[in-house]
mmCIF file with all atom_site columns, C-alpha atoms in Angstrom:
data_model
loop_
_atom_site.group_PDB
_atom_site.id
_atom_site.type_symbol
_atom_site.label_atom_id
_atom_site.label_alt_id
_atom_site.label_comp_id
_atom_site.label_asym_id
_atom_site.label_entity_id
_atom_site.label_seq_id
_atom_site.pdbx_PDB_ins_code
_atom_site.Cartn_x
_atom_site.Cartn_y
_atom_site.Cartn_z
_atom_site.occupancy
_atom_site.B_iso_or_equiv
_atom_site.pdbx_formal_charge
_atom_site.auth_seq_id
_atom_site.auth_comp_id
_atom_site.auth_asym_id
_atom_site.auth_atom_id
_atom_site.pdbx_PDB_model_num
ATOM 1  C CA . UNK A 1 1  ? -5.737  -6.224 -26.018 1.00 89.00 ? 81  UNK A CA 1
ATOM 2  C CA . UNK A 1 2  ? -2.989  -3.352 -27.487 1.00 94.00 ? 82  UNK A CA 1
ATOM 3  C CA . UNK A 1 3  ? -5.577  -0.762 -27.481 1.00 95.00 ? 83  UNK A CA 1
ATOM 4  C CA . UNK A 1 4  ? -6.423  -1.487 -23.900 1.00 94.00 ? 84  UNK A CA 1
ATOM 5  C CA . UNK A 1 5  ? -2.875  -1.233 -23.436 1.00 94.00 ? 85  UNK A CA 1
ATOM 6  C CA . UNK A 1 6  ? -2.297  1.910  -25.241 1.00 95.00 ? 86  UNK A CA 1
ATOM 7  C CA . UNK A 1 7  ? -4.844  3.667  -23.979 1.00 96.00 ? 87  UNK A CA 1
ATOM 8  C CA . UNK A 1 8  ? -3.550  2.847  -20.322 1.00 96.00 ? 88  UNK A CA 1
ATOM 9  C CA . UNK A 1 9  ? -0.201  4.105  -20.920 1.00 96.00 ? 89  UNK A CA 1
ATOM 10 C CA . UNK A 1 10 ? -2.100  7.373  -22.802 1.00 97.00 ? 90  UNK A CA 1
ATOM 11 C CA . UNK A 1 11 ? -4.504  7.995  -19.366 1.00 97.00 ? 91  UNK A CA 1
ATOM 12 C CA . UNK A 1 12 ? -1.146  7.050  -17.076 1.00 97.00 ? 92  UNK A CA 1
ATOM 13 C CA . UNK A 1 13 ? 1.260   9.688  -19.238 1.00 97.00 ? 93  UNK A CA 1
ATOM 14 C CA . UNK A 1 14 ? -1.670  13.111 -19.847 1.00 98.00 ? 94  UNK A CA 1
ATOM 15 C CA . UNK A 1 15 ? -1.604  12.537 -15.150 1.00 98.00 ? 95  UNK A CA 1
ATOM 16 C CA . UNK A 1 16 ? 2.204   13.127 -15.970 1.00 98.00 ? 96  UNK A CA 1
ATOM 17 C CA . UNK A 1 17 ? 2.084   15.522 -18.265 1.00 98.00 ? 97  UNK A CA 1
ATOM 18 C CA . UNK A 1 18 ? -1.202  17.379 -17.618 1.00 98.00 ? 98  UNK A CA 1
ATOM 19 C CA . UNK A 1 19 ? -0.282  17.499 -13.781 1.00 98.00 ? 99  UNK A CA 1
ATOM 20 C CA . UNK A 1 20 ? -3.725  17.758 -12.301 1.00 98.00 ? 100 UNK A CA 1
ATOM 21 C CA . UNK A 1 21 ? -3.685  19.040 -9.153  1.00 98.00 ? 101 UNK A CA 1
ATOM 22 C CA . UNK A 1 22 ? -6.676  18.323 -8.374  1.00 98.00 ? 102 UNK A CA 1
ATOM 23 C CA . UNK A 1 23 ? -8.877  16.005 -7.268  1.00 97.00 ? 103 UNK A CA 1
ATOM 24 C CA . UNK A 1 24 ? -11.702 16.398 -10.336 1.00 98.00 ? 104 UNK A CA 1
ATOM 25 C CA . UNK A 1 25 ? -9.093  17.041 -12.721 1.00 98.00 ? 105 UNK A CA 1
ATOM 26 C CA . UNK A 1 26 ? -7.849  13.324 -12.380 1.00 98.00 ? 106 UNK A CA 1
ATOM 27 C CA . UNK A 1 27 ? -10.920 12.425 -11.991 1.00 98.00 ? 107 UNK A CA 1
ATOM 28 C CA . UNK A 1 28 ? -11.881 13.915 -15.363 1.00 98.00 ? 108 UNK A CA 1
ATOM 29 C CA . UNK A 1 29 ? -8.316  12.107 -16.618 1.00 98.00 ? 109 UNK A CA 1
ATOM 30 C CA . UNK A 1 30 ? -8.996  8.468  -14.454 1.00 98.00 ? 110 UNK A CA 1
ATOM 31 C CA . UNK A 1 31 ? -13.218 9.013  -16.105 1.00 98.00 ? 111 UNK A CA 1
ATOM 32 C CA . UNK A 1 32 ? -11.875 8.835  -19.672 1.00 96.00 ? 112 UNK A CA 1
ATOM 33 C CA . UNK A 1 33 ? -10.854 5.221  -19.022 1.00 96.00 ? 113 UNK A CA 1
ATOM 34 C CA . UNK A 1 34 ? -13.045 3.513  -17.516 1.00 95.00 ? 114 UNK A CA 1
ATOM 35 C CA . UNK A 1 35 ? -16.390 5.090  -15.334 1.00 94.00 ? 115 UNK A CA 1
ATOM 36 C CA . UNK A 1 36 ? -16.212 4.718  -11.765 1.00 94.00 ? 116 UNK A CA 1
ATOM 37 C CA . UNK A 1 37 ? -16.897 1.788  -9.747  1.00 89.00 ? 117 UNK A CA 1
ATOM 38 C CA . UNK A 1 38 ? -17.579 1.624  -6.379  1.00 93.00 ? 118 UNK A CA 1
ATOM 39 C CA . UNK A 1 39 ? -15.292 5.254  -5.170  1.00 96.00 ? 119 UNK A CA 1
ATOM 40 C CA . UNK A 1 40 ? -15.460 8.763  -6.939  1.00 97.00 ? 120 UNK A CA 1
ATOM 41 C CA . UNK A 1 41 ? -12.937 7.258  -10.071 1.00 98.00 ? 121 UNK A CA 1
ATOM 42 C CA . UNK A 1 42 ? -11.177 4.250  -11.302 1.00 97.00 ? 122 UNK A CA 1
ATOM 43 C CA . UNK A 1 43 ? -8.382  2.885  -11.902 1.00 96.00 ? 123 UNK A CA 1
ATOM 44 C CA . UNK A 1 44 ? -6.669  -0.839 -12.272 1.00 92.00 ? 124 UNK A CA 1
ATOM 45 C CA . UNK A 1 45 ? -2.964  -2.064 -11.835 1.00 85.00 ? 125 UNK A CA 1
ATOM 46 C CA . UNK A 1 46 ? -1.588  -5.402 -13.522 1.00 78.00 ? 126 UNK A CA 1
ATOM 47 C CA . UNK A 1 47 ? 0.936   -3.112 -15.648 1.00 82.00 ? 127 UNK A CA 1
ATOM 48 C CA . UNK A 1 48 ? 3.973   -2.217 -14.938 1.00 81.00 ? 128 UNK A CA 1
ATOM 49 C CA . UNK A 1 49 ? 3.537   1.522  -15.362 1.00 86.00 ? 129 UNK A CA 1
ATOM 50 C CA . UNK A 1 50 ? 1.370   2.673  -11.913 1.00 91.00 ? 130 UNK A CA 1
ATOM 51 C CA . UNK A 1 51 ? -0.440  5.494  -11.236 1.00 95.00 ? 131 UNK A CA 1
ATOM 52 C CA . UNK A 1 52 ? 0.854   6.152  -8.198  1.00 94.00 ? 132 UNK A CA 1
ATOM 53 C CA . UNK A 1 53 ? 4.210   6.170  -10.242 1.00 94.00 ? 133 UNK A CA 1
ATOM 54 C CA . UNK A 1 54 ? 2.122   8.981  -12.710 1.00 97.00 ? 134 UNK A CA 1
ATOM 55 C CA . UNK A 1 55 ? 0.809   11.460 -9.497  1.00 96.00 ? 135 UNK A CA 1
ATOM 56 C CA . UNK A 1 56 ? 4.265   10.852 -7.979  1.00 96.00 ? 136 UNK A CA 1
ATOM 57 C CA . UNK A 1 57 ? 5.205   13.081 -11.902 1.00 97.00 ? 137 UNK A CA 1
ATOM 58 C CA . UNK A 1 58 ? 2.572   14.547 -11.745 1.00 98.00 ? 138 UNK A CA 1
ATOM 59 C CA . UNK A 1 59 ? 4.051   16.347 -8.635  1.00 98.00 ? 139 UNK A CA 1
ATOM 60 C CA . UNK A 1 60 ? 1.139   14.530 -5.368  1.00 98.00 ? 140 UNK A CA 1
ATOM 61 C CA . UNK A 1 61 ? 3.558   13.105 -2.534  1.00 97.00 ? 141 UNK A CA 1
ATOM 62 C CA . UNK A 1 62 ? 2.228   9.152  -2.550  1.00 93.00 ? 142 UNK A CA 1
ATOM 63 C CA . UNK A 1 63 ? 2.022   7.075  0.874   1.00 85.00 ? 143 UNK A CA 1
ATOM 64 C CA . UNK A 1 64 ? 2.179   3.359  0.463   1.00 77.00 ? 144 UNK A CA 1
ATOM 65 C CA . UNK A 1 65 ? -0.313  1.850  3.518   1.00 82.00 ? 145 UNK A CA 1
ATOM 66 C CA . UNK A 1 66 ? -0.305  -0.949 2.517   1.00 85.00 ? 146 UNK A CA 1
ATOM 67 C CA . UNK A 1 67 ? 1.495   -2.541 -0.336  1.00 78.00 ? 147 UNK A CA 1
ATOM 68 C CA . UNK A 1 68 ? 0.592   -1.127 -3.639  1.00 79.00 ? 148 UNK A CA 1
ATOM 69 C CA . UNK A 1 69 ? -3.233  -1.622 -3.331  1.00 87.00 ? 149 UNK A CA 1
ATOM 70 C CA . UNK A 1 70 ? -3.654  0.314  -1.386  1.00 92.00 ? 150 UNK A CA 1
ATOM 71 C CA . UNK A 1 71 ? -1.989  3.494  -0.341  1.00 94.00 ? 151 UNK A CA 1
ATOM 72 C CA . UNK A 1 72 ? -3.335  7.498  0.486   1.00 96.00 ? 152 UNK A CA 1
ATOM 73 C CA . UNK A 1 73 ? -1.136  11.114 -2.551  1.00 96.00 ? 153 UNK A CA 1
ATOM 74 C CA . UNK A 1 74 ? -1.856  14.671 -1.339  1.00 97.00 ? 154 UNK A CA 1
ATOM 75 C CA . UNK A 1 75 ? -1.407  17.082 -4.169  1.00 98.00 ? 155 UNK A CA 1
ATOM 76 C CA . UNK A 1 76 ? 0.607   20.138 -3.856  1.00 97.00 ? 156 UNK A CA 1
ATOM 77 C CA . UNK A 1 77 ? -2.636  22.621 -3.129  1.00 97.00 ? 157 UNK A CA 1
ATOM 78 C CA . UNK A 1 78 ? -3.541  19.664 -0.337  1.00 97.00 ? 158 UNK A CA 1
ATOM 79 C CA . UNK A 1 79 ? -5.954  17.964 -1.671  1.00 97.00 ? 159 UNK A CA 1
ATOM 80 C CA . UNK A 1 80 ? -5.560  14.512 -0.548  1.00 97.00 ? 160 UNK A CA 1
ATOM 81 C CA . UNK A 1 81 ? -7.045  11.151 -2.212  1.00 97.00 ? 161 UNK A CA 1
ATOM 82 C CA . UNK A 1 82 ? -7.597  7.917  -1.472  1.00 96.00 ? 162 UNK A CA 1
ATOM 83 C CA . UNK A 1 83 ? -6.098  4.499  -3.495  1.00 95.00 ? 163 UNK A CA 1
ATOM 84 C CA . UNK A 1 84 ? -8.190  1.415  -2.954  1.00 94.00 ? 164 UNK A CA 1
ATOM 85 C CA . UNK A 1 85 ? -7.607  -1.482 -5.313  1.00 93.00 ? 165 UNK A CA 1
ATOM 86 C CA . UNK A 1 86 ? -8.176  0.478  -8.371  1.00 95.00 ? 166 UNK A CA 1
ATOM 87 C CA . UNK A 1 87 ? -10.608 2.805  -6.520  1.00 96.00 ? 167 UNK A CA 1
ATOM 88 C CA . UNK A 1 88 ? -10.085 6.499  -5.899  1.00 97.00 ? 168 UNK A CA 1
ATOM 89 C CA . UNK A 1 89 ? -11.935 7.937  -3.144  1.00 97.00 ? 169 UNK A CA 1
ATOM 90 C CA . UNK A 1 90 ? -11.555 11.833 -1.983  1.00 97.00 ? 170 UNK A CA 1
ATOM 91 C CA . UNK A 1 91 ? -9.819  12.024 1.008   1.00 95.00 ? 171 UNK A CA 1
ATOM 92 C CA . UNK A 1 92 ? -7.400  9.612  3.547   1.00 94.00 ? 172 UNK A CA 1
ATOM 93 C CA . UNK A 1 93 ? -9.980  7.035  3.547   1.00 90.00 ? 173 UNK A CA 1
ATOM 94 C CA . UNK A 1 94 ? -7.158  4.209  4.358   1.00 80.00 ? 174 UNK A CA 1
ATOM 95 C CA . UNK A 1 95 ? -6.660  5.508  7.781   1.00 72.00 ? 175 UNK A CA 1
ATOM 96 C CA . UNK A 1 96 ? -10.816 5.059  9.103   1.00 61.00 ? 176 UNK A CA 1
#
């Protein structure tokens, strides 16, 4: 179990430190942790640190739409992704 949480923390740290500004850059980091589920990438919740916090530290603007499980993020370059219960989708699908 410790190995899982260590990798979880390293994944968030990579996003915050590498500061990817493309969806493909975020996807590459997340795919190294866990394969996609129904979206283009996946990252589970359940820890003190969240993907939204790591993306904010990387320079993304994060808008919460419905609690902490559905949110939309925009990079400094204008790329937009939606997070829905761990699944990542291109664009703003929360308002669709």
